[in-house]
mmCIF file of C-alpha atoms in Angstrom:
data_model
loop_
_atom_site.group_PDB
_atom_site.id
_atom_site.type_symbol
_atom_site.label_atom_id
_atom_site.label_comp_id
_atom_site.label_asym_id
_atom_site.label_seq_id
_atom_site.Cartn_x
_atom_site.Cartn_y
_atom_site.Cartn_z
ATOM 1 C CA LYS A 1 -0.236 0.045 0.433
ATOM 2 C CA HIS A 2 0.973 3.362 -0.832
ATOM 3 C CA GLU A 3 1.374 5.911 2.374
ATOM 4 C CA ASP A 4 4.475 7.791 2.276
ATOM 5 C CA ALA A 5 4.758 10.881 4.463
ATOM 6 C CA GLY A 6 3.473 13.550 1.665
ATOM 7 C CA MET A 7 1.187 11.455 -0.065
ATOM 8 C CA ARG A 8 -0.281 11.437 4.087
ATOM 9 C CA ILE A 9 -0.117 14.989 3.708
ATOM 10 C CA LEU A 10 -2.086 15.440 0.876
ATOM 11 C CA LYS A 11 -4.443 12.897 2.269
ATOM 12 C CA LYS A 12 -5.014 15.180 5.509
ATOM 13 C CA LEU A 13 -5.547 18.346 3.484
ATOM 14 C CA SER A 14 -8.161 16.949 0.529
ATOM 15 C CA LYS A 15 -10.242 16.193 3.638
ATOM 16 C CA GLY A 16 -10.062 18.862 5.447
ATOM 17 C CA SER A 17 -10.177 20.987 2.502
ATOM 18 C CA THR A 18 -13.194 23.951 0.993
ATOM 19 C CA ASN A 19 -13.511 25.652 -1.591
ATOM 20 C CA ASN A 20 -10.724 28.799 -0.075
ATOM 21 C CA THR A 21 -7.957 26.214 -0.096
ATOM 22 C CA GLU A 22 -5.935 26.190 -2.717
ATOM 23 C CA ILE A 23 -2.192 24.844 -4.018
ATOM 24 C CA PRO A 24 0.640 24.882 -3.456
ATOM 25 C CA VAL A 25 0.900 23.990 -0.436
ATOM 26 C CA LEU A 26 3.942 24.189 1.914
ATOM 27 C CA LEU A 27 5.546 21.834 4.468
ATOM 28 C CA HIS A 28 7.685 23.767 6.187
ATOM 29 C CA GLU A 29 9.536 21.802 10.137
ATOM 30 C CA ASN A 30 6.238 19.998 10.731
ATOM 31 C CA ASN A 31 4.003 22.914 9.837
ATOM 32 C CA ILE A 32 2.027 22.664 6.720
ATOM 33 C CA LEU A 33 1.327 26.059 5.008
ATOM 34 C CA ARG A 34 -1.393 26.620 2.509
ATOM 35 C CA GLU A 35 -1.777 29.653 -0.107
ATOM 36 C CA THR A 36 -5.169 31.944 0.237
ATOM 37 C CA SER A 37 -7.396 31.629 -2.046
ATOM 38 C CA GLU A 38 -8.834 34.969 -4.017
ATOM 39 C CA LEU A 39 -12.039 35.041 -2.456
ATOM 40 C CA GLU A 40 -10.024 34.904 1.092
ATOM 41 C CA ARG A 41 -7.622 37.497 -0.507
ATOM 42 C CA LYS A 42 -10.547 39.645 -1.642
ATOM 43 C CA ARG A 43 -13.089 38.553 1.879
ATOM 44 C CA ASN A 44 -10.314 39.935 4.106
ATOM 45 C CA GLY A 45 -7.652 41.724 2.447
ATOM 46 C CA LEU A 46 -5.197 39.905 2.197
ATOM 47 C CA PRO A 47 -2.161 41.667 1.243
ATOM 48 C CA GLY A 48 -1.627 39.056 -1.952
ATOM 49 C CA LEU A 49 -0.588 35.932 -1.757
ATOM 50 C CA LEU A 50 1.673 34.287 1.171
ATOM 51 C CA LEU A 51 4.174 31.863 0.065
ATOM 52 C CA PRO A 52 5.946 33.553 -1.952
ATOM 53 C CA ARG A 53 7.103 36.187 1.064
ATOM 54 C CA PHE A 54 7.435 34.003 3.793
ATOM 55 C CA ILE A 55 9.700 31.525 1.252
ATOM 56 C CA ASP A 56 11.902 34.818 1.062
ATOM 57 C CA GLU A 57 11.674 35.856 4.590
ATOM 58 C CA SER A 58 11.866 32.470 6.670
ATOM 59 C CA ILE A 59 14.303 30.699 3.776
ATOM 60 C CA GLY A 60 17.560 30.364 2.921
ATOM 61 C CA ALA A 61 19.093 33.658 2.566
ATOM 62 C CA LYS A 62 16.934 36.795 3.136
ATOM 63 C CA HIS A 63 15.042 39.253 0.838
ATOM 64 C CA ILE A 64 17.275 37.889 -1.763
ATOM 65 C CA LEU A 65 14.150 37.532 -3.834
ATOM 66 C CA SER A 66 11.617 40.195 -3.065
ATOM 67 C CA GLY A 67 13.406 42.746 -5.150
ATOM 68 C CA SER A 68 15.903 44.680 -2.530
ATOM 69 C CA ASP A 69 16.916 47.694 -4.638
ATOM 70 C CA GLY A 70 17.126 49.920 -2.323
ATOM 71 C CA THR A 71 14.301 52.497 -3.611
ATOM 72 C CA GLY A 72 11.619 49.969 -3.209
ATOM 73 C CA VAL A 73 10.597 50.460 -6.569
ATOM 74 C CA THR A 74 11.697 46.638 -7.970
ATOM 75 C CA SER A 75 9.420 45.647 -4.993
ATOM 76 C CA TYR A 76 6.807 47.751 -5.524
ATOM 77 C CA ASN A 77 6.740 46.112 -9.095
ATOM 78 C CA MET A 78 7.277 42.568 -8.200
ATOM 79 C CA ASN A 79 4.285 42.445 -6.167
ATOM 80 C CA LEU A 80 1.888 44.047 -8.496
ATOM 81 C CA PHE A 81 3.103 41.171 -10.223
ATOM 82 C CA ILE A 82 2.598 38.593 -8.048
ATOM 83 C CA GLN A 83 -0.508 39.971 -7.819
ATOM 84 C CA ARG A 84 -1.702 40.635 -10.991
ATOM 85 C CA HIS A 85 -0.996 37.135 -12.273
ATOM 86 C CA ALA A 86 -2.608 35.454 -9.348
ATOM 87 C CA THR A 87 -4.963 34.083 -11.393
ATOM 88 C CA LEU A 88 -2.550 31.810 -13.205
ATOM 89 C CA PRO A 89 -2.537 28.266 -10.991
ATOM 90 C CA ASN A 90 -6.292 28.024 -10.610
ATOM 91 C CA LEU A 91 -6.657 28.910 -14.561
ATOM 92 C CA PHE A 92 -4.439 26.827 -15.450
ATOM 93 C CA ASN A 93 -6.196 23.924 -13.316
ATOM 94 C CA SER A 94 -9.643 24.556 -14.169
ATOM 95 C CA LEU A 95 -9.006 24.223 -17.346
ATOM 96 C CA LEU A 96 -7.282 20.656 -17.103
ATOM 97 C CA ILE A 97 -10.016 19.594 -15.071
ATOM 98 C CA SER A 98 -13.358 20.461 -16.857
ATOM 99 C CA PRO A 99 -15.224 18.758 -18.086
ATOM 100 C CA SER A 100 -17.678 20.543 -20.669
ATOM 101 C CA PRO A 101 -15.804 20.824 -23.457
ATOM 102 C CA THR A 102 -17.898 24.812 -23.120
ATOM 103 C CA HIS A 103 -16.489 25.936 -20.430
ATOM 104 C CA ARG A 104 -13.394 24.689 -21.645
ATOM 105 C CA ILE A 105 -13.897 27.236 -24.194
ATOM 106 C CA GLU A 106 -14.068 29.860 -21.969
ATOM 107 C CA LEU A 107 -11.461 28.953 -19.636
ATOM 108 C CA SER A 108 -9.005 28.780 -22.955
ATOM 109 C CA THR A 109 -9.625 32.562 -23.505
ATOM 110 C CA LYS A 110 -9.500 33.468 -19.654
ATOM 111 C CA LEU A 111 -5.850 31.447 -19.734
ATOM 112 C CA LEU A 112 -4.608 33.389 -22.794
ATOM 113 C CA ALA A 113 -6.149 36.893 -22.167
ATOM 114 C CA LEU A 114 -4.181 36.736 -18.773
ATOM 115 C CA LEU A 115 -0.892 34.962 -20.487
ATOM 116 C CA LYS A 116 -1.115 39.014 -22.997
ATOM 117 C CA VAL A 117 -1.207 40.341 -20.227
ATOM 118 C CA ILE A 118 2.316 38.147 -18.873
ATOM 119 C CA ASN A 119 3.608 39.064 -22.345
ATOM 120 C CA SER A 120 3.082 43.219 -22.275
ATOM 121 C CA ASP A 121 3.847 43.124 -18.899
ATOM 122 C CA LEU A 122 7.507 41.524 -19.410
ATOM 123 C CA GLN A 123 8.206 44.869 -21.878
ATOM 124 C CA LEU A 124 8.315 47.300 -19.663
ATOM 125 C CA PHE A 125 11.869 47.280 -18.431
ATOM 126 C CA SER A 126 14.508 46.904 -21.547
ATOM 127 C CA SER A 127 17.138 46.332 -19.151
ATOM 128 C CA GLY A 128 16.789 42.326 -18.866
ATOM 129 C CA PRO A 129 15.024 39.561 -19.495
ATOM 130 C CA TYR A 130 12.945 39.378 -16.006
ATOM 131 C CA LEU A 131 9.699 41.381 -14.769
ATOM 132 C CA CYS A 132 11.001 43.331 -13.416
ATOM 133 C CA GLY A 133 14.077 43.714 -15.661
ATOM 134 C CA ASP A 134 17.265 42.297 -14.963
ATOM 135 C CA GLN A 135 16.484 41.141 -11.532
ATOM 136 C CA PHE A 136 15.012 37.912 -10.851
ATOM 137 C CA THR A 137 11.798 37.878 -8.162
ATOM 138 C CA LEU A 138 9.322 36.231 -6.393
ATOM 139 C CA ALA A 139 7.540 37.314 -9.423
ATOM 140 C CA ASP A 140 9.389 34.964 -11.756
ATOM 141 C CA ILE A 141 9.562 32.689 -9.788
ATOM 142 C CA TYR A 142 5.736 32.417 -8.961
ATOM 143 C CA ILE A 143 4.344 32.067 -12.452
ATOM 144 C CA PHE A 144 7.476 29.051 -13.927
ATOM 145 C CA PRO A 145 5.751 26.632 -12.381
ATOM 146 C CA VAL A 146 2.593 27.056 -13.755
ATOM 147 C CA ILE A 147 3.806 28.295 -17.250
ATOM 148 C CA GLU A 148 6.153 24.931 -17.342
ATOM 149 C CA ARG A 149 2.382 22.761 -16.720
ATOM 150 C CA ILE A 150 1.899 24.542 -19.470
ATOM 151 C CA VAL A 151 3.628 24.360 -22.066
ATOM 152 C CA VAL A 152 3.486 20.527 -21.146
ATOM 153 C CA VAL A 153 0.945 19.762 -20.031
ATOM 154 C CA LEU A 154 -2.020 21.779 -21.493
ATOM 155 C CA SER A 155 -0.612 20.687 -24.956
ATOM 156 C CA THR A 156 -0.581 17.153 -24.798
ATOM 157 C CA TYR A 157 -4.214 17.321 -22.600
ATOM 158 C CA ARG A 158 -6.250 20.290 -23.891
ATOM 159 C CA ASN A 159 -4.163 21.247 -27.331
ATOM 160 C CA PHE A 160 -3.910 24.855 -25.557
ATOM 161 C CA TRP A 161 -0.155 26.264 -26.876
ATOM 162 C CA ILE A 162 1.153 29.688 -25.908
ATOM 163 C CA PRO A 163 0.979 31.151 -29.621
ATOM 164 C CA PRO A 164 5.015 32.432 -31.565
ATOM 165 C CA SER A 165 3.513 35.722 -30.640
ATOM 166 C CA LEU A 166 3.568 35.795 -27.529
ATOM 167 C CA SER A 167 7.507 36.256 -27.785
ATOM 168 C CA HIS A 168 8.748 38.008 -24.902
ATOM 169 C CA LEU A 169 6.583 35.100 -22.613
ATOM 170 C CA ILE A 170 8.450 32.317 -24.514
ATOM 171 C CA HIS A 171 12.388 34.321 -24.374
ATOM 172 C CA TRP A 172 11.317 34.873 -20.709
ATOM 173 C CA TYR A 173 10.390 30.729 -20.154
ATOM 174 C CA LYS A 174 13.863 29.616 -22.494
ATOM 175 C CA VAL A 175 15.919 32.402 -19.848
ATOM 176 C CA MET A 176 13.945 30.698 -16.682
ATOM 177 C CA CYS A 177 14.668 27.029 -17.852
ATOM 178 C CA GLU A 178 18.283 27.469 -17.941
ATOM 179 C CA ARG A 179 18.971 29.229 -15.188
ATOM 180 C CA PRO A 180 20.524 26.468 -12.830
ATOM 181 C CA ALA A 181 18.515 26.277 -9.718
ATOM 182 C CA ILE A 182 16.071 25.909 -12.166
ATOM 183 C CA ARG A 183 17.042 23.343 -14.717
ATOM 184 C CA VAL A 184 17.992 21.723 -10.895
ATOM 185 C CA ALA A 185 13.901 21.528 -10.295
ATOM 186 C CA THR A 186 13.540 20.562 -13.750
ATOM 187 C CA ALA A 187 15.195 17.375 -13.689
ATOM 188 C CA ASP A 188 14.552 14.307 -14.371
ATOM 189 C CA ARG A 189 13.483 12.191 -11.328
ATOM 190 C CA THR A 190 16.048 11.042 -8.611
ATOM 191 C CA GLU A 191 16.259 7.397 -7.531
ATOM 192 C CA GLU A 192 15.229 8.558 -4.333
ATOM 193 C CA SER A 193 11.607 9.311 -6.136
ATOM 194 C CA MET A 194 11.555 6.271 -8.190
ATOM 195 C CA ARG A 195 11.680 4.655 -5.006
ATOM 196 C CA THR A 196 8.933 6.504 -3.589
ATOM 197 C CA TYR A 197 6.653 7.496 -5.319
ATOM 198 C CA CYS A 198 3.978 5.868 -8.059
ATOM 199 C CA TYR A 199 4.782 7.573 -11.039
ATOM 200 C CA GLU A 200 6.749 5.081 -13.071
ATOM 201 C CA LYS A 201 8.485 7.641 -16.042
ATOM 202 C CA GLU A 202 11.902 8.857 -15.310
ATOM 203 C CA SER A 203 12.245 12.159 -17.122
ATOM 204 C CA ARG A 204 10.584 15.095 -16.804
ATOM 205 C CA ASN A 205 8.197 15.875 -19.566
ATOM 206 C CA GLU A 206 6.786 12.533 -19.595
ATOM 207 C CA TYR A 207 6.820 12.874 -15.394
ATOM 208 C CA LEU A 208 4.712 16.054 -15.777
ATOM 209 C CA LEU A 209 1.647 14.082 -17.648
ATOM 210 C CA GLU A 210 1.810 11.045 -15.555
ATOM 211 C CA VAL A 211 1.218 13.078 -12.675
ATOM 212 C CA TYR A 212 -1.779 14.557 -14.641
ATOM 213 C CA GLU A 213 -3.465 12.298 -17.098
ATOM 214 C CA CYS A 214 -5.749 10.998 -14.151
ATOM 215 C CA TYR A 215 -7.536 15.010 -13.742
ATOM 216 C CA ALA A 216 -7.524 15.276 -17.494
ATOM 217 C CA LEU A 217 -9.465 12.503 -17.947
ATOM 218 C CA HIS A 218 -11.664 13.034 -14.421
ATOM 219 C CA GLU A 219 -10.490 9.569 -12.586
ATOM 220 C CA GLU A 220 -8.739 11.022 -10.303
ATOM 221 C CA GLU A 221 -11.298 9.064 -7.207
ATOM 222 C CA GLN A 222 -10.242 5.899 -8.973
ATOM 223 C CA PHE A 223 -6.120 6.600 -9.639
ATOM 224 C CA GLN A 224 -6.556 7.583 -5.293
ATOM 225 C CA GLN A 225 -8.360 4.985 -5.053
ATOM 226 C CA LEU A 226 -6.646 1.790 -7.325
ATOM 227 C CA ASN A 227 -2.869 3.743 -5.160
ATOM 228 C CA ASP A 228 -5.136 3.385 -1.699
ATOM 229 C CA ASP A 229 -5.350 -0.258 -2.440
ATOM 230 C CA ASP A 230 -2.575 -1.150 -4.789
ATOM 231 C CA GLY A 231 -0.444 1.367 -4.702
ATOM 232 C CA ARG A 232 3.748 0.923 -4.470
ATOM 233 C CA ALA A 233 7.274 2.770 -5.191
ATOM 234 C CA GLY A 234 7.175 2.889 -9.182
ATOM 235 C CA VAL A 235 4.814 1.220 -10.058
ATOM 236 C CA ASN A 236 1.877 3.805 -11.602
ATOM 237 C CA VAL A 237 -1.464 0.599 -10.751
ATOM 238 C CA TYR A 238 -3.760 3.338 -12.278
ATOM 239 C CA ARG A 239 -1.839 3.458 -15.639
ATOM 240 C CA GLU A 240 -1.668 -0.899 -15.884
ATOM 241 C CA LEU A 241 -5.009 -0.948 -15.488
ATOM 242 C CA SER A 242 -5.788 1.642 -18.423
ATOM 243 C CA GLU A 243 -3.487 -0.310 -20.969
ATOM 244 C CA GLU A 244 -5.207 -3.640 -19.446
ATOM 245 C CA VAL A 245 -8.079 -1.691 -20.559
ATOM 246 C CA GLU A 246 -7.148 -0.538 -24.375
ATOM 247 C CA ASP A 247 -5.879 -3.864 -25.168
ATOM 248 C CA ARG A 248 -9.125 -5.793 -24.209
ATOM 249 C CA GLU A 249 -10.363 -3.104 -26.131
ATOM 250 C CA ARG A 250 -8.619 -3.900 -29.459
ATOM 251 C CA MET A 251 -8.515 -7.357 -28.736
ATOM 252 C CA ALA A 252 -12.750 -6.893 -29.157
ATOM 253 C CA ILE A 253 -12.479 -4.873 -32.464
ATOM 254 C CA CYS A 254 -10.165 -7.439 -33.994
ATOM 255 C CA GLU A 255 -12.141 -10.318 -32.781
ATOM 256 C CA ARG A 256 -15.242 -8.606 -34.689
ATOM 257 C CA GLY A 257 -12.849 -8.529 -38.012
ATOM 258 C CA LYS A 258 -10.310 -10.574 -37.643
ATOM 259 C CA SER A 259 -9.271 -9.840 -42.383
ATOM 260 C CA SER A 260 -9.196 -6.374 -41.594
ATOM 261 C CA CYS A 261 -7.066 -6.175 -38.451
ATOM 262 C CA GLU A 262 -3.352 -5.024 -39.602
ATOM 263 C CA GLN A 263 -1.664 -7.281 -37.082
ATOM 264 C CA CYS A 264 -3.699 -10.437 -38.195
ATOM 265 C CA VAL A 265 -3.264 -9.692 -42.610
ATOM 266 C CA ILE A 266 1.136 -8.625 -41.078
ATOM 267 C CA SER A 267 0.936 -12.303 -39.666
#
């Protein structure tokens, strides 16, 4: 039974979740810290997103990502961009999991509009490739994981692509991918990861597609149940079952019309 510490935390959060609970979630020194929702920020007047600031203020070297330029202008712009792009994670998630084709078209339109905003924001400062010019800040870190998933996941499961016309966003993404820390974070899975989690693919892109497959197919409950019952490290029971179903369907087709089956003709 697949039950590592990370999975236990996610199950706990899932059981106690409300519509106001959002990803990402941070586990820090046995404390579970979650992000605030857009509704909570509007209702309670919360100042933007909490986790990026917590990371910059509390983990590792302090305040190196908050735009400290001595004037406060970079910090102001960083916070402005973070708030302006705050709906990006939810748009990605909603587009991926929505079962309605009509709703997905609406979400695609909204997501594209926000990507155009980000592309325009990247043109505001000519001094560098980042949102705040030549300074790499939390504003860049906040949107990068979602942009990566748009590039890899949405292009596969929802036929959503970043259009070539958003050239500044595409250039920013390429620059971000070359940063040493980003290259570590987006590297292929480690041996420890392969020994721990119930996924089979090692390469980064294939792994992301495997992780999000059940959400794109609206079968996350089936995935959860299968891995609760039979999950084990390095084995995706959900994908194994899907492949078995596909094999049975192919065999049924073959039995109905052997004379036209390419495999039978070749053999």
